[in-house]
Each structure stands twice: as C-alpha cells, then as structure tokens.
Short mmCIF file of C-alpha atoms in Angstrom, two decimals:
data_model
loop_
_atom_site.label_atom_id
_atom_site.label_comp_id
_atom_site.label_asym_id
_atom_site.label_seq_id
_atom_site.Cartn_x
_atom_site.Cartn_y
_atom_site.Cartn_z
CA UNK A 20 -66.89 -114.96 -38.06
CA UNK A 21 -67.28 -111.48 -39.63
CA UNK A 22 -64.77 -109.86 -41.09
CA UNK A 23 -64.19 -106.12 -41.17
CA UNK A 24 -64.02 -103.87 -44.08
CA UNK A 25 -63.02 -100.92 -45.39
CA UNK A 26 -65.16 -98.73 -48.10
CA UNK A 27 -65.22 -95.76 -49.83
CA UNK A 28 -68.13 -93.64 -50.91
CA UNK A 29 -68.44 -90.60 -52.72
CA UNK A 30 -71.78 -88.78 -51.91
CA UNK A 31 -73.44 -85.67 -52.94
CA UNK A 32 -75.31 -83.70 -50.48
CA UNK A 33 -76.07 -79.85 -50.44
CA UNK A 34 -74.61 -77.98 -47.10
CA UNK A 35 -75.07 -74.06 -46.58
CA UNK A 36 -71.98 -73.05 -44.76
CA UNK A 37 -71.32 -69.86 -42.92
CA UNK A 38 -68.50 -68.04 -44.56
CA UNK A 39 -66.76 -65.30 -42.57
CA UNK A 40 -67.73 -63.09 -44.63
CA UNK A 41 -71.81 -64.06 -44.36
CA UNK A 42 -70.98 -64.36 -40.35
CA UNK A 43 -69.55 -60.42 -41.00
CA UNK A 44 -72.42 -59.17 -43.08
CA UNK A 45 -75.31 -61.33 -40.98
CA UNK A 46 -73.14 -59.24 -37.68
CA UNK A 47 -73.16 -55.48 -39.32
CA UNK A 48 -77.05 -56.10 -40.64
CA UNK A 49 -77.86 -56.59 -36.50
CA UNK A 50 -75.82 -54.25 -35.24
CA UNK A 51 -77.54 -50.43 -34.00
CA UNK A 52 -75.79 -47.18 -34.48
CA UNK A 53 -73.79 -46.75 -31.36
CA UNK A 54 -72.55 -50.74 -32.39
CA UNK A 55 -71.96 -49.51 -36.11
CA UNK A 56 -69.97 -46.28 -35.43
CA UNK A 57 -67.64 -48.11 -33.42
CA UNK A 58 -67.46 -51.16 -35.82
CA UNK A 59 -66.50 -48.46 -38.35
CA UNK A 60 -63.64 -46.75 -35.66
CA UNK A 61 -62.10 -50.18 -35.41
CA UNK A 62 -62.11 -51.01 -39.20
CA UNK A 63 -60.47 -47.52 -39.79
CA UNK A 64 -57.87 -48.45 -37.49
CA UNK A 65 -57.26 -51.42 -38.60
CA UNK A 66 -57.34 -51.29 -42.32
CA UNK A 67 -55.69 -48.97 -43.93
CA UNK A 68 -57.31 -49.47 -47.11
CA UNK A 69 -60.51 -47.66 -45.03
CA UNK A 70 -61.21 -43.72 -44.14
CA UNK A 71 -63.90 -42.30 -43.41
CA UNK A 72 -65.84 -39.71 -45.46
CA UNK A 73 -65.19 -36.27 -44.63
CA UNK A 74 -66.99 -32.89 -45.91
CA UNK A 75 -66.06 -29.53 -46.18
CA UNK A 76 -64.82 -28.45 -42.42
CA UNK A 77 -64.33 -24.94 -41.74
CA UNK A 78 -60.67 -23.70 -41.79
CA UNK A 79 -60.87 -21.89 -38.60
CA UNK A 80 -61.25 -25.74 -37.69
CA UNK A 81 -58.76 -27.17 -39.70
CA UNK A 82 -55.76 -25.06 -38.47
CA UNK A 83 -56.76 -24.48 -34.95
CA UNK A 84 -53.96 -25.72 -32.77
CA UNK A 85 -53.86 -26.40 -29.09
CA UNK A 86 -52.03 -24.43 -26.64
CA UNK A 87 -50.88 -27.46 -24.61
CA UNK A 88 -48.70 -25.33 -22.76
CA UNK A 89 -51.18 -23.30 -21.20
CA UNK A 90 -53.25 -26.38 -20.93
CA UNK A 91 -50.93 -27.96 -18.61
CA UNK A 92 -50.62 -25.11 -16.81
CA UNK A 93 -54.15 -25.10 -16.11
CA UNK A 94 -54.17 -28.37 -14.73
CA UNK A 95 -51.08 -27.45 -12.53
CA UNK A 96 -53.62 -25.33 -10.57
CA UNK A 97 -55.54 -25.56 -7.48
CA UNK A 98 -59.49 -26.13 -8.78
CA UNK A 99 -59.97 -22.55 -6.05
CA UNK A 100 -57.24 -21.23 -8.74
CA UNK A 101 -58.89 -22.66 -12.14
CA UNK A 102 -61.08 -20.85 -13.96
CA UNK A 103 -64.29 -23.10 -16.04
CA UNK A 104 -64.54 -19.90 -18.47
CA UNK A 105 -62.14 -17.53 -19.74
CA UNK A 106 -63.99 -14.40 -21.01
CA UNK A 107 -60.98 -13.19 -23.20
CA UNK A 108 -60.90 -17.23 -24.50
CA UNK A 109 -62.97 -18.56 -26.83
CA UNK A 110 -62.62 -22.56 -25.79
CA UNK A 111 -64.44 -23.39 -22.75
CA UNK A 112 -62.47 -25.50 -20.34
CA UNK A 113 -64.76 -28.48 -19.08
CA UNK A 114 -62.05 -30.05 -16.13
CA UNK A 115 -63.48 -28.07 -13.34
CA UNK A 116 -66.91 -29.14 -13.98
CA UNK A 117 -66.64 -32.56 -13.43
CA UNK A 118 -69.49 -33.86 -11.73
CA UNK A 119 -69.23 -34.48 -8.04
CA UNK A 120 -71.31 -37.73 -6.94
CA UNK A 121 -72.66 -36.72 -3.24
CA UNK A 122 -73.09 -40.05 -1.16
CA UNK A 123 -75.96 -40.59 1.61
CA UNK A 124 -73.08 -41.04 4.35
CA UNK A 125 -71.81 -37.65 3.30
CA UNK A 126 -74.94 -35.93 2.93
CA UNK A 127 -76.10 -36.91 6.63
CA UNK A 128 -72.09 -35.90 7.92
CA UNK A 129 -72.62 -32.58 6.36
CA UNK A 130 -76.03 -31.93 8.06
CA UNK A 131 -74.58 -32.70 11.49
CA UNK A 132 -71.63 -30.60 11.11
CA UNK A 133 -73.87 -27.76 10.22
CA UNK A 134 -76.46 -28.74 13.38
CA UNK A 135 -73.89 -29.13 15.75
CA UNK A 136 -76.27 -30.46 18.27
CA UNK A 137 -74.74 -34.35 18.27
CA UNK A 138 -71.57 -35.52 19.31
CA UNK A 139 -69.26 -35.80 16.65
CA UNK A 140 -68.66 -39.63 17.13
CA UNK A 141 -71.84 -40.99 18.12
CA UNK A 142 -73.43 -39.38 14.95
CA UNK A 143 -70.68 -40.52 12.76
CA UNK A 144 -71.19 -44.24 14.15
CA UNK A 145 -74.56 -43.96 13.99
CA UNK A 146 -74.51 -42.54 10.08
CA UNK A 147 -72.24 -45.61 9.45
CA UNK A 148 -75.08 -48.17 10.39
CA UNK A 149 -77.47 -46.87 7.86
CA UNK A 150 -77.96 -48.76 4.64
CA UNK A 151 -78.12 -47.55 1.30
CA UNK A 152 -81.82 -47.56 1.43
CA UNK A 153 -81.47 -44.61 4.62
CA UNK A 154 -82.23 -47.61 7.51
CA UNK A 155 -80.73 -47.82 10.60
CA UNK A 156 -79.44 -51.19 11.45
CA UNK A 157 -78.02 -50.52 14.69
CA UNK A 158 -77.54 -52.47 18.24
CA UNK A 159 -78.35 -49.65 20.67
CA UNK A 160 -77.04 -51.26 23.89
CA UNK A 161 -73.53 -52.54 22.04
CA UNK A 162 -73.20 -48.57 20.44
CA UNK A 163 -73.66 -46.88 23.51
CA UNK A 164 -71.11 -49.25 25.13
CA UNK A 165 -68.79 -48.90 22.55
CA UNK A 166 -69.00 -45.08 22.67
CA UNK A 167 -68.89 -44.79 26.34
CA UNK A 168 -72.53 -42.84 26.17
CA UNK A 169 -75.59 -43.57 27.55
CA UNK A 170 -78.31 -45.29 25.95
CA UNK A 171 -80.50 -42.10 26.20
CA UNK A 172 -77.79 -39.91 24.13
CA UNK A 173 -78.03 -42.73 21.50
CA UNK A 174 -81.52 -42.27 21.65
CA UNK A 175 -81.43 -38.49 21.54
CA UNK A 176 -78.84 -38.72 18.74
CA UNK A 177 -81.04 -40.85 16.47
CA UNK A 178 -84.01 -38.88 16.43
CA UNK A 179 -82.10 -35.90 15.40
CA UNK A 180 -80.71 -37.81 12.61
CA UNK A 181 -84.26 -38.83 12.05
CA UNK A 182 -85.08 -35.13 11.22
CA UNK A 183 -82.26 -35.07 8.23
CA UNK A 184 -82.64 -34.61 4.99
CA UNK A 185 -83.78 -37.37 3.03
CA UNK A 186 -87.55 -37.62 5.31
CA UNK A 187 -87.51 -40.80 6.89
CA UNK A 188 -83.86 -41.27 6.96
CA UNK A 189 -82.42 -43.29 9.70
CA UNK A 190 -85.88 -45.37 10.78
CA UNK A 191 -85.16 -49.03 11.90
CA UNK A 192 -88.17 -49.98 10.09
CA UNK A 193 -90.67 -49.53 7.30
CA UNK A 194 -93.37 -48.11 9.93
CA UNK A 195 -91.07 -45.74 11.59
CA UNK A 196 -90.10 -44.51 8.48
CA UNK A 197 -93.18 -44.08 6.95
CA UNK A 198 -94.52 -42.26 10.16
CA UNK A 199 -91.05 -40.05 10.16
CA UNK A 200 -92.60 -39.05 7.06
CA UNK A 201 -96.28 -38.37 8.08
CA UNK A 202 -94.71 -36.21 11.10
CA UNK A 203 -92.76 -34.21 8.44
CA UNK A 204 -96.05 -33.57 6.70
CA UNK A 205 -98.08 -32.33 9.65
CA UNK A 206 -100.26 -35.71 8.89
CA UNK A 207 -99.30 -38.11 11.68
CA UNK A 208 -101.88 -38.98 14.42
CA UNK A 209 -101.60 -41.70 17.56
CA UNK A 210 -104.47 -43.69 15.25
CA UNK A 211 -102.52 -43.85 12.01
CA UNK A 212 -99.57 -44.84 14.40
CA UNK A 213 -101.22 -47.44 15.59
CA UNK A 214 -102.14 -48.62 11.95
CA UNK A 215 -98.37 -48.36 11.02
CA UNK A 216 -97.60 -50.32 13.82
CA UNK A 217 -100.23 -53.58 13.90
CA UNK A 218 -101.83 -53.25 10.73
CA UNK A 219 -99.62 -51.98 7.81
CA UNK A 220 -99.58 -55.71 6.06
CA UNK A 221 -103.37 -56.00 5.87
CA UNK A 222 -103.71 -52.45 5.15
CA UNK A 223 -101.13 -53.08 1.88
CA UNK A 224 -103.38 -56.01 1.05
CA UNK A 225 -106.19 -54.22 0.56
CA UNK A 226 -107.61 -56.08 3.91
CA UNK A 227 -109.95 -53.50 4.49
CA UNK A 228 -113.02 -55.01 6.08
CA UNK A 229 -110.60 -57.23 8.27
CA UNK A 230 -108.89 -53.78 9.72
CA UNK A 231 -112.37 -52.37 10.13
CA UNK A 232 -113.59 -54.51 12.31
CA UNK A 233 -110.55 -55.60 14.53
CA UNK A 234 -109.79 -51.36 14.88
CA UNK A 235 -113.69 -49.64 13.92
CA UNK A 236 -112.26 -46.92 11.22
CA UNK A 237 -114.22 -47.21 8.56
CA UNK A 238 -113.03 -48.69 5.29
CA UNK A 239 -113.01 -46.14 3.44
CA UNK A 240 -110.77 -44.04 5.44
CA UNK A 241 -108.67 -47.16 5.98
CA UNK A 242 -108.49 -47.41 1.55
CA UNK A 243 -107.52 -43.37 1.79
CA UNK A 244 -104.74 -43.66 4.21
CA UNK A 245 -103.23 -46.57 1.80
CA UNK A 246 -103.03 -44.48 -0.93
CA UNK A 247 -101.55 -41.81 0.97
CA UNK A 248 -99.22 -44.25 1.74
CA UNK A 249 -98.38 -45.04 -1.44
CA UNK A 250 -97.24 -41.46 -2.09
CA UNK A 251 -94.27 -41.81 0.42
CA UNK A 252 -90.81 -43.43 -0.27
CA UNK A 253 -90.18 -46.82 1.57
CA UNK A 254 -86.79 -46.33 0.49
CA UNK A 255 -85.23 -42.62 1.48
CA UNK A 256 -81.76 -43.10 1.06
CA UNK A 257 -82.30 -44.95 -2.54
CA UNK A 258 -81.72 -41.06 -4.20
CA UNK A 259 -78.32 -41.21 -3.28
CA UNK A 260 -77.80 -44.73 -5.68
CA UNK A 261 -75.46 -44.25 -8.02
CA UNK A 262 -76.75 -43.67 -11.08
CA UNK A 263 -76.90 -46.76 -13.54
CA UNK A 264 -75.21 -45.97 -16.45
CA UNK A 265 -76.86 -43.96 -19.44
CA UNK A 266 -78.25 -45.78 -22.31
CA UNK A 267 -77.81 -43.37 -25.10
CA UNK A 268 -79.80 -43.36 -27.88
CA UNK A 269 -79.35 -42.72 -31.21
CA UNK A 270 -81.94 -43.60 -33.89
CA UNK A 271 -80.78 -45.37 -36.96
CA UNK A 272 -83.34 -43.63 -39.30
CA UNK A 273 -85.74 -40.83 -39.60
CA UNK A 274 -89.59 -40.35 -41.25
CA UNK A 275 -90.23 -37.07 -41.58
CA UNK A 276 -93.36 -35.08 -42.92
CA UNK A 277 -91.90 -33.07 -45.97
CA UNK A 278 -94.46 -30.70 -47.51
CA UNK A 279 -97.27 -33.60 -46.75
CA UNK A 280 -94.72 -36.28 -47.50
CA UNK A 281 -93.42 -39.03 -45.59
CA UNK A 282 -89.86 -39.03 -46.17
CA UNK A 283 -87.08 -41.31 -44.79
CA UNK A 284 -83.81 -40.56 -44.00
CA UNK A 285 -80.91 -42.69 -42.85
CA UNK A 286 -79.00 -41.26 -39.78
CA UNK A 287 -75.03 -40.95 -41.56
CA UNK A 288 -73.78 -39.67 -38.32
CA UNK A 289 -74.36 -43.39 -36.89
CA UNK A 290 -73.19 -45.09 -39.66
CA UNK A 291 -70.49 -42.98 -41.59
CA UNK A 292 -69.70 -43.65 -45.15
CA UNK A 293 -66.49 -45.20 -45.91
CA UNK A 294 -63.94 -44.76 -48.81
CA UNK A 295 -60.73 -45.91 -50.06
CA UNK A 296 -58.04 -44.38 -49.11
CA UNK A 297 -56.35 -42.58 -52.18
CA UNK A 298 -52.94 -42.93 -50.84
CA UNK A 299 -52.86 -45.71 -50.30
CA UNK A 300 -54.60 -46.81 -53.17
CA UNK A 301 -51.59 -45.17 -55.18
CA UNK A 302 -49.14 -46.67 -52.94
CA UNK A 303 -50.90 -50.32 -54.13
CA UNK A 304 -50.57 -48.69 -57.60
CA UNK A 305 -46.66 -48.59 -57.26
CA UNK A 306 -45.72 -51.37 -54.52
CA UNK A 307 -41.85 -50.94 -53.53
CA UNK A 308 -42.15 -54.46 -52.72
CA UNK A 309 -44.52 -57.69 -53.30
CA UNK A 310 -44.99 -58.15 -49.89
CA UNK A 311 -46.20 -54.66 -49.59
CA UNK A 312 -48.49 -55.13 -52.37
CA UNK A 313 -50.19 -58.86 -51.32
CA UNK A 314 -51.04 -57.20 -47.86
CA UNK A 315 -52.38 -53.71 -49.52
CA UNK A 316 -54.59 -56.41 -52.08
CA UNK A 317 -56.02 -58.13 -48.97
CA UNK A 318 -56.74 -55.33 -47.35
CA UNK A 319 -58.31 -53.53 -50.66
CA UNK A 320 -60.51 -56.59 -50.76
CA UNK A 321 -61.56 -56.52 -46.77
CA UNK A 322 -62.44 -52.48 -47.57
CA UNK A 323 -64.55 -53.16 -50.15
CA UNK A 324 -66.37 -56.07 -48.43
CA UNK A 325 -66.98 -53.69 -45.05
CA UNK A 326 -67.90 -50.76 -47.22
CA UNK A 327 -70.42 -52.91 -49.23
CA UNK A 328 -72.13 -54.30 -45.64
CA UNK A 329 -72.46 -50.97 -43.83
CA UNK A 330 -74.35 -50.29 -47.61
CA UNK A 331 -76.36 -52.96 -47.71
CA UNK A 332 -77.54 -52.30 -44.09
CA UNK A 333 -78.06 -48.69 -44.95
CA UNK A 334 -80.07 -49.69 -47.65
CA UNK A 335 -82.13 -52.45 -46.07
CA UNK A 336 -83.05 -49.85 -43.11
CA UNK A 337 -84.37 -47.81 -45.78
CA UNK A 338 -86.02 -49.94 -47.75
CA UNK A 339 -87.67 -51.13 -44.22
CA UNK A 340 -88.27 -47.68 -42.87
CA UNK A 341 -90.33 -46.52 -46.13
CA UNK A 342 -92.72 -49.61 -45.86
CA UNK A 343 -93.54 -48.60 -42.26
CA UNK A 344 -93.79 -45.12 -43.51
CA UNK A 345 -96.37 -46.63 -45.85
CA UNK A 346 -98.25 -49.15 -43.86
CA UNK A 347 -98.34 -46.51 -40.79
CA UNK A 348 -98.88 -43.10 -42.87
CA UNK A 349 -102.39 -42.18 -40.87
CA UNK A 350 -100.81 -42.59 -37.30
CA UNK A 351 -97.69 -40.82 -38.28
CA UNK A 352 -99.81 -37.98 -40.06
CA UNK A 353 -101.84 -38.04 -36.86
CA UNK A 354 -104.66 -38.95 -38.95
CA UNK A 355 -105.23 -42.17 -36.36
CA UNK A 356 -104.40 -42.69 -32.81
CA UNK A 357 -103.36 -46.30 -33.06
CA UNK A 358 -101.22 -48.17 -35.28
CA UNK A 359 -102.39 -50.68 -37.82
CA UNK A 360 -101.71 -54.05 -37.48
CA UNK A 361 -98.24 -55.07 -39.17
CA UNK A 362 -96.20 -58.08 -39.23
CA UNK A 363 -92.70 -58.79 -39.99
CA UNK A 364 -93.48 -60.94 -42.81
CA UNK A 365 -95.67 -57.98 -44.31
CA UNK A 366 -92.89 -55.80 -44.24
CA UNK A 367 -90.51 -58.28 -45.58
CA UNK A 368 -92.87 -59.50 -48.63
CA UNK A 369 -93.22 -55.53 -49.34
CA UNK A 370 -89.91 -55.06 -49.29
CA UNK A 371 -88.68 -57.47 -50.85
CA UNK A 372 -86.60 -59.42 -48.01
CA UNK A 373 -86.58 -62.26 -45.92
CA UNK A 374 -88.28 -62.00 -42.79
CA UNK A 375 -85.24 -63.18 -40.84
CA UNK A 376 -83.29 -60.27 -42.88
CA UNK A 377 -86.04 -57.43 -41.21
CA UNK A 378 -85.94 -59.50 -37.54
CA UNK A 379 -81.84 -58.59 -38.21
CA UNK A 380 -82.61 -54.79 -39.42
CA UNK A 381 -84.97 -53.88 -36.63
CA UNK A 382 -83.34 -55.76 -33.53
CA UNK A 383 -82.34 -52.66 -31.25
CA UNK A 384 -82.63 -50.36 -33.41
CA UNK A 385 -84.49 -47.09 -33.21
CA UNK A 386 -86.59 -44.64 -35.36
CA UNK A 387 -87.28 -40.39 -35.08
CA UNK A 388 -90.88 -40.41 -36.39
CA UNK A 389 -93.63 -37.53 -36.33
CA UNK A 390 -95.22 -38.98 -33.21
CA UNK A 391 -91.71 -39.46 -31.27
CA UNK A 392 -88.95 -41.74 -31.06
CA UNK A 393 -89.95 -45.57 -31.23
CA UNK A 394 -87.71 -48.49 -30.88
CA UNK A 395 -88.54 -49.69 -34.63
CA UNK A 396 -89.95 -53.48 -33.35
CA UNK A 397 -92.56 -51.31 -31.27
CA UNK A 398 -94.16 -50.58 -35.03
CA UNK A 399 -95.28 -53.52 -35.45
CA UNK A 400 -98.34 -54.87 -34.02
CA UNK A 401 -100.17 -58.26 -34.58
CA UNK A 402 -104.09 -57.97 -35.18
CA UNK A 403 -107.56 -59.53 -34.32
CA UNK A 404 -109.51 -60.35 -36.93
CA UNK A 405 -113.66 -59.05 -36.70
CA UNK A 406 -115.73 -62.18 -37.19
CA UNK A 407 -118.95 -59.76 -38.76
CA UNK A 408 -116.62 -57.38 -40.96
CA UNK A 409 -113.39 -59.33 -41.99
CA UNK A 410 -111.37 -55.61 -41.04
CA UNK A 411 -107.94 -56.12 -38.75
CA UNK A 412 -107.84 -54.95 -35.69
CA UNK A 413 -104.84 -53.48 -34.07
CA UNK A 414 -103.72 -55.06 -30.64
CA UNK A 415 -103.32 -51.14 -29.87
CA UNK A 416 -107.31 -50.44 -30.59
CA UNK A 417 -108.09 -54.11 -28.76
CA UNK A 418 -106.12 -52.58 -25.27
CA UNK A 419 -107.68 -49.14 -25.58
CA UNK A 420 -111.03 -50.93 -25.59
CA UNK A 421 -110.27 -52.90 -22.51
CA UNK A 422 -108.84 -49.14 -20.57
CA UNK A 423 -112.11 -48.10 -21.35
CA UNK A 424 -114.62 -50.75 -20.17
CA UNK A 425 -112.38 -50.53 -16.70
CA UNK A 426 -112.76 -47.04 -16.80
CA UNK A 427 -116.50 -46.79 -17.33
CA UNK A 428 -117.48 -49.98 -15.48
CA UNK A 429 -119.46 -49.72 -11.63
CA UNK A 430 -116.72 -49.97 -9.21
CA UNK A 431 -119.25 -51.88 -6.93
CA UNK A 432 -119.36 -54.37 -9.88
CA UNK A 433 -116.32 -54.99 -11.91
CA UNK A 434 -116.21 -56.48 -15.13
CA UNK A 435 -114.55 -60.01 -14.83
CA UNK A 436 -112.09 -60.77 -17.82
CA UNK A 437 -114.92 -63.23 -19.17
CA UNK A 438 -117.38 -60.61 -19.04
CA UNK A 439 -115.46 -58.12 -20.97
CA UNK A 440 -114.76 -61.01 -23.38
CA UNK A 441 -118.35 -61.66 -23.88
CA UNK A 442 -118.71 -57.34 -24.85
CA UNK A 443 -116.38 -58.42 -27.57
CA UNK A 444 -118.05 -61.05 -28.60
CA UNK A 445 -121.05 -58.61 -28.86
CA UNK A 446 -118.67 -57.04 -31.60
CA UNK A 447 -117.88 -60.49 -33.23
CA UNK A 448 -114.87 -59.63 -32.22
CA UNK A 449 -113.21 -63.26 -30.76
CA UNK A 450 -110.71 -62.31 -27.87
CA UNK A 451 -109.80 -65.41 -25.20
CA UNK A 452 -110.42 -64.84 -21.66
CA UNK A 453 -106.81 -65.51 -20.96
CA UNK A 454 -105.84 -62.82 -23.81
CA UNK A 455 -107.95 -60.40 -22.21
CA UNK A 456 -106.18 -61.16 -18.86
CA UNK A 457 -102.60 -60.39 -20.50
CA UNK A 458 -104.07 -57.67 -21.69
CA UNK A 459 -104.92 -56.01 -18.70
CA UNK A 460 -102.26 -56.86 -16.70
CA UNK A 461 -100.48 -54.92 -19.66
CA UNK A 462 -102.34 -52.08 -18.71
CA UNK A 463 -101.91 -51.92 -15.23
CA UNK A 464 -105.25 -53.13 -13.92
CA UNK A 465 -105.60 -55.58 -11.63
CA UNK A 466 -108.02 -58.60 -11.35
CA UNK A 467 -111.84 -57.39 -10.79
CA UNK A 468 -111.66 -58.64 -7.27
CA UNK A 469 -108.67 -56.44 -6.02
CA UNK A 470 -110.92 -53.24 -8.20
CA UNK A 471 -113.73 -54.03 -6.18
CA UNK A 472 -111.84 -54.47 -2.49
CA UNK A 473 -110.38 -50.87 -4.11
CA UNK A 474 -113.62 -49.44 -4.46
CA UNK A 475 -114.43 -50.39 -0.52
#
C-alpha cells in the first residue's frame, strides 16, 4: 500500500509580471488624445501632487468675473424675451441657440396645419402609422372605422400626405414610394409603373434580358431606368434620424513642410504637460503632521510616474511620426501619388522600439500631414515584391493598377480576376487570383459577370 508524502521544493523559474505601474504606462502609450486629455483631468483631480502647465494668459482673462446676477436673470426670461447677442455686451450668450431636433411626425403635422385640406384627426392618425423610414403601415378598413370616416377620405387623406415633404413620404411600399418620387420629378409613366410594380426585383438584379423578353423594352432602357433608380431614396423619412453622435477628432501629431522640411510636431493641446505643484511641494517640505507627509510622498511618487508616461508617449509618437516623415517624404512632398510600402516592424527597427510598442503608439490615433488628416495605421502599407526588378511595390500602386485595367477594359468583355492576374504576371509581378479579388471588391467593382450584365 502506498503511502502519501509530503515534499518541499525550491525552484527557480523566470516570470514577467505585470506591475501596475507597466499595466499604467502599457494603458497611457494606447490611449489617443481625446483618451489622454481626460486621463490627465482625472489625475489633476485626483492628485494633488499634479497641475497642469499653464502659459502666459491675458489679464483681461485672468480677472474677468461673471455677472451671475444678470445671468440668472437671463435665464428667468421667456426665450421671445432673451436676447442671443447683446450689442452693448461683449460675451455672446449661447442658451437661446440650442439646437432644436425637428422629428418626421412633426415635420408632416406642421405641413398639414399649414394645408389645411385634411381633417385634423385622420391626418394625425394617419402621420402616427408612418415609420421612421417615412412608410405607411396602416389598416385602411380598421382606420376609417375607428375614425368614423369613410374609406375614400382615408384614401383622399393619404395621397395628400403622399405629396409632403420628404418625396415619397407615406408610401406603403418600396414601389409606391419610388413612383411618388418619379411623379414628383415629372418622370413617371404607366410603363415604368408597371416595372415598379411586377418587375422591380429582377430589374435590381441586373435581370435584364429576363425583363426584356417577358415586357419587350429593350435592355438597355431597362439598365437606364435602374440607375435612375438608384438616384432616389428607398428610405424618405431616414433624414429625420437622429443624428449618431459626433466622433471628434483630434490628431495626436503633426508633419509639416517647413521651408522644404518635414517637421513633426506633437499636438500639447491633447496631451498637456504636467508639473508639480509648488505648493504643495512646499507643504511636503514642512509637513504639520506625518500622516500628512506619507500621503503627500505617495502622491509625489504617483506624479512623477504619470508625468514620466504621458512623456514617454509624447516622445515615442515623435520618434514614430519622424520615421514616417522619412520613409513617406515623396508622397507627403507630393512628389508621389502613392505611399511606399511600410511595415510596423520597419518603423519599429528605425526607431528603435518594439513593434508591439508602435502597434500601442498608432492604435486610434491620428496624424495632420501635407496631404490631409490620416488615421496614422492608414500609413502603413504592406508591398508586392517584382519578380524581374527586386523593387517593392505598394499595395496602393497594386489597386490603382487594377482601377485602371477595369476602367480601360471592353465592357462587352470584362477582364476576369485571373485574367488581370495573368497582366501582372506579364510584369513579373506575382499577385493571387484571390488577392486580386479582395482587391477589387476593395475598390468597388464587382465580379466581371455583373460588369458585363451592366454593360447590357
């Protein structure tokens, strides 16, 4: 029978273990400017240690003092009684400009006030039953029952509401509102109706020769009337949606063309600089207490930790930023129209950091360049490799060449994504089918049987 025992071991072993502080410095390196100015708000608050850097102000600015008196009284007032601008002030007063976010109900309610030509509750029951996208989703026979109206004033009452503002409000289908729309443009005819009406599927799918011969209009006024189709709104009413909310941005860095030079600049306004306080840096210089002066050491010793992360990210940004400036110098100086290929390990081996350290520095962030505003991973571009010349090829040059064998190709004949892999292989350049295929759908092209039912 085995017995059981008890041992003990002593074993080396190397472990790499997160610190807070790594977790805090790995968390500031990632974060954008937007994330970093308030990271820096809510260290300020918290730690008194921290303050941020001020210039010179102006003194007109410094001493200015609100008249909250006459600022409530303001308030107090009727909006017909407040006044957005005071000529004899020299603050503007924003409160009565606040923006007011119209509604589709109350668009359509305001339009049949003004007609006056529909009964006040049939319209505002029929308004009700239209969705957000402007449809009507209404049971005529039930309304008109409800309402204590014939079905004809329901009917009347509808196609007055049909002639609102948004065109092609209140159809009860995709047809109806699409031909609400042709009748508002002078362009409707009992032919096209009849194409709304039986064939508008096929007609989407490009089912051209299928139409022609169940209906005899010819295909190519069949592929014309789609794309005048696509040129209306299925959805009217979606231009009342609330608006989503505003992604500001605000780039972390700048490469500007100084006197020929490519200079980079890191945006302070984003990132603030930080400082010890010097109060209470002389208050830790004479503690009334030891209490007082343990918690002003710990928080001396969190200040200089945040300060010296929001530095290091500055710095890493920058060293970043003037590699790309580098690397990309003949796009930015307009000198090329593409970018050349860069990595994320060429940037980091030039300079000087770890790859996962530039991942980190570029994630969300954004640059101000010459050429526009880039999100700062959109830089970088992988490359193809010419099999004749050894020279790297952009991703950006490989795309543009695809655009333009679409482009020039016979509609009656499109090039398949094989075939315009073969023309690159008539470069030595080596490009999968399958790439090319990603490629265009990138683009915006579709496959080179849908370009050739297009060209029908």
């Amino acid at each position: 029978m085995s017995t059981l025992e008890l041992d003990l071991n002593t074993k080396a072993q190397q472990k790499l273990v997160m610190t807070p502080k790594m977790q805090l410095a790995i968390r500031v390196l990632n974060m954008n400017s937007l994330e970093i100015k308030d990271f820096v708000s809510a260290q300020v608050m918290e730690n008194p240690m921290l303050e941020i850097e001020k210039g010179e102000s102006a003194p007109d600015e410094e001493h200015r003092e609100i008249d909250w008196q006459s600022y409530l009284k303001e308030l107090d007032k009727t909006p017909a009684e407040q006044t957005a601008y005071d000529k004899d002030a020299e603050v503007w007063n924003p409160e009565p400009h606040r923006k007011n976010n119209e509604t589709l109900e109350s668009h359509l309610m305001l339009q049949m006030h003004l007609r006056g030509d529909i009964d006040e509750a049939v319209g505002a029951y029929i308004v009700g039953c239209i969705d957000s996208d402007g449809y009507l989703f209404m049971d005529e026979a039930a309304a008109a029952e409800a309402l204590g109206v014939s079905s004809q004033e329901i009917e009347r009452s509808i196609a007055v509401i049909q002639t609102f503002d948004p065109i092609g409000v209140g159809a009860r289908n995709i047809g109806e509102c699409l031909s609400i729309q042709l009748k508002a443009l002078g362009q409707w005819s009992e032919d096209r109706q009849m194409l709304l009406d039986q064939y508008l599927l096929p007609i989407a799918n490009q089912e051209f020769k299928k139409v022609a011969a169940a209906t005899g209009v010819s295909t190519a006024h069949l592929a014309a009337f789609k794309m005048q189709l696509t040129e209306l709104n299925p959805r009217p009413g979606a231009v009342f949606e609330e608006d989503e909310p505003t992604e500001y941005i605000m780039p972390d860095g700048s490469i500007v063309n100084v006197d020929g030079r490519l200079v980079v600049h890191i945006n302070e306004i984003g990132a603030p600089k930080l400082t010890i306080s010097a109060l209470y840096r002389r208050m830790l210089a004479h503690p009334d207490c030891e209490k007082t002066q343990d918690y002003l050491e710990a928080c001396l010793e969190k200040a200089r930790f945040v300060i010296n992360c929001i530095e290091m990210r500055r710095e890493t940004i920058r060293k970043i930023l003037t590699v790309i400036a580098e690397h990309q110098a003949d796009y930015f100086y307009s000198r090329s129209p593409y970018l050349k290929p860069m990595t994320q390990s060429t940037v980091a081996e030039m300079a000087g950091v770890h790859e996962s350290t530039v991942s980190r520095a570029i994630n969300g962030k954004y640059v101000r360049t010459p050429r526009g505003t880039f999100a700062i991973k959109d830089l970088f571009t992988h490359r193809v490799v010419s099999e004749a010349t050894g020279a790297e090829i952009s991703v950006d040059c490989i795309k543009n060449e695809i655009r333009q064998y679409i482009q020039d190709e016979d509609p009656a004949h499109p090039l398949s994504d094989q075939a315009i892999s073969d023309l690159f292989a008539e470069k030595n350049v080596s490009i999968a089918r399958r790439t090319v295929a990603k490629y265009r759908k990138a683009l915006g092209f579709p496959n080179a049987s849908k370009r050739r039912c297009a060209a029908r």
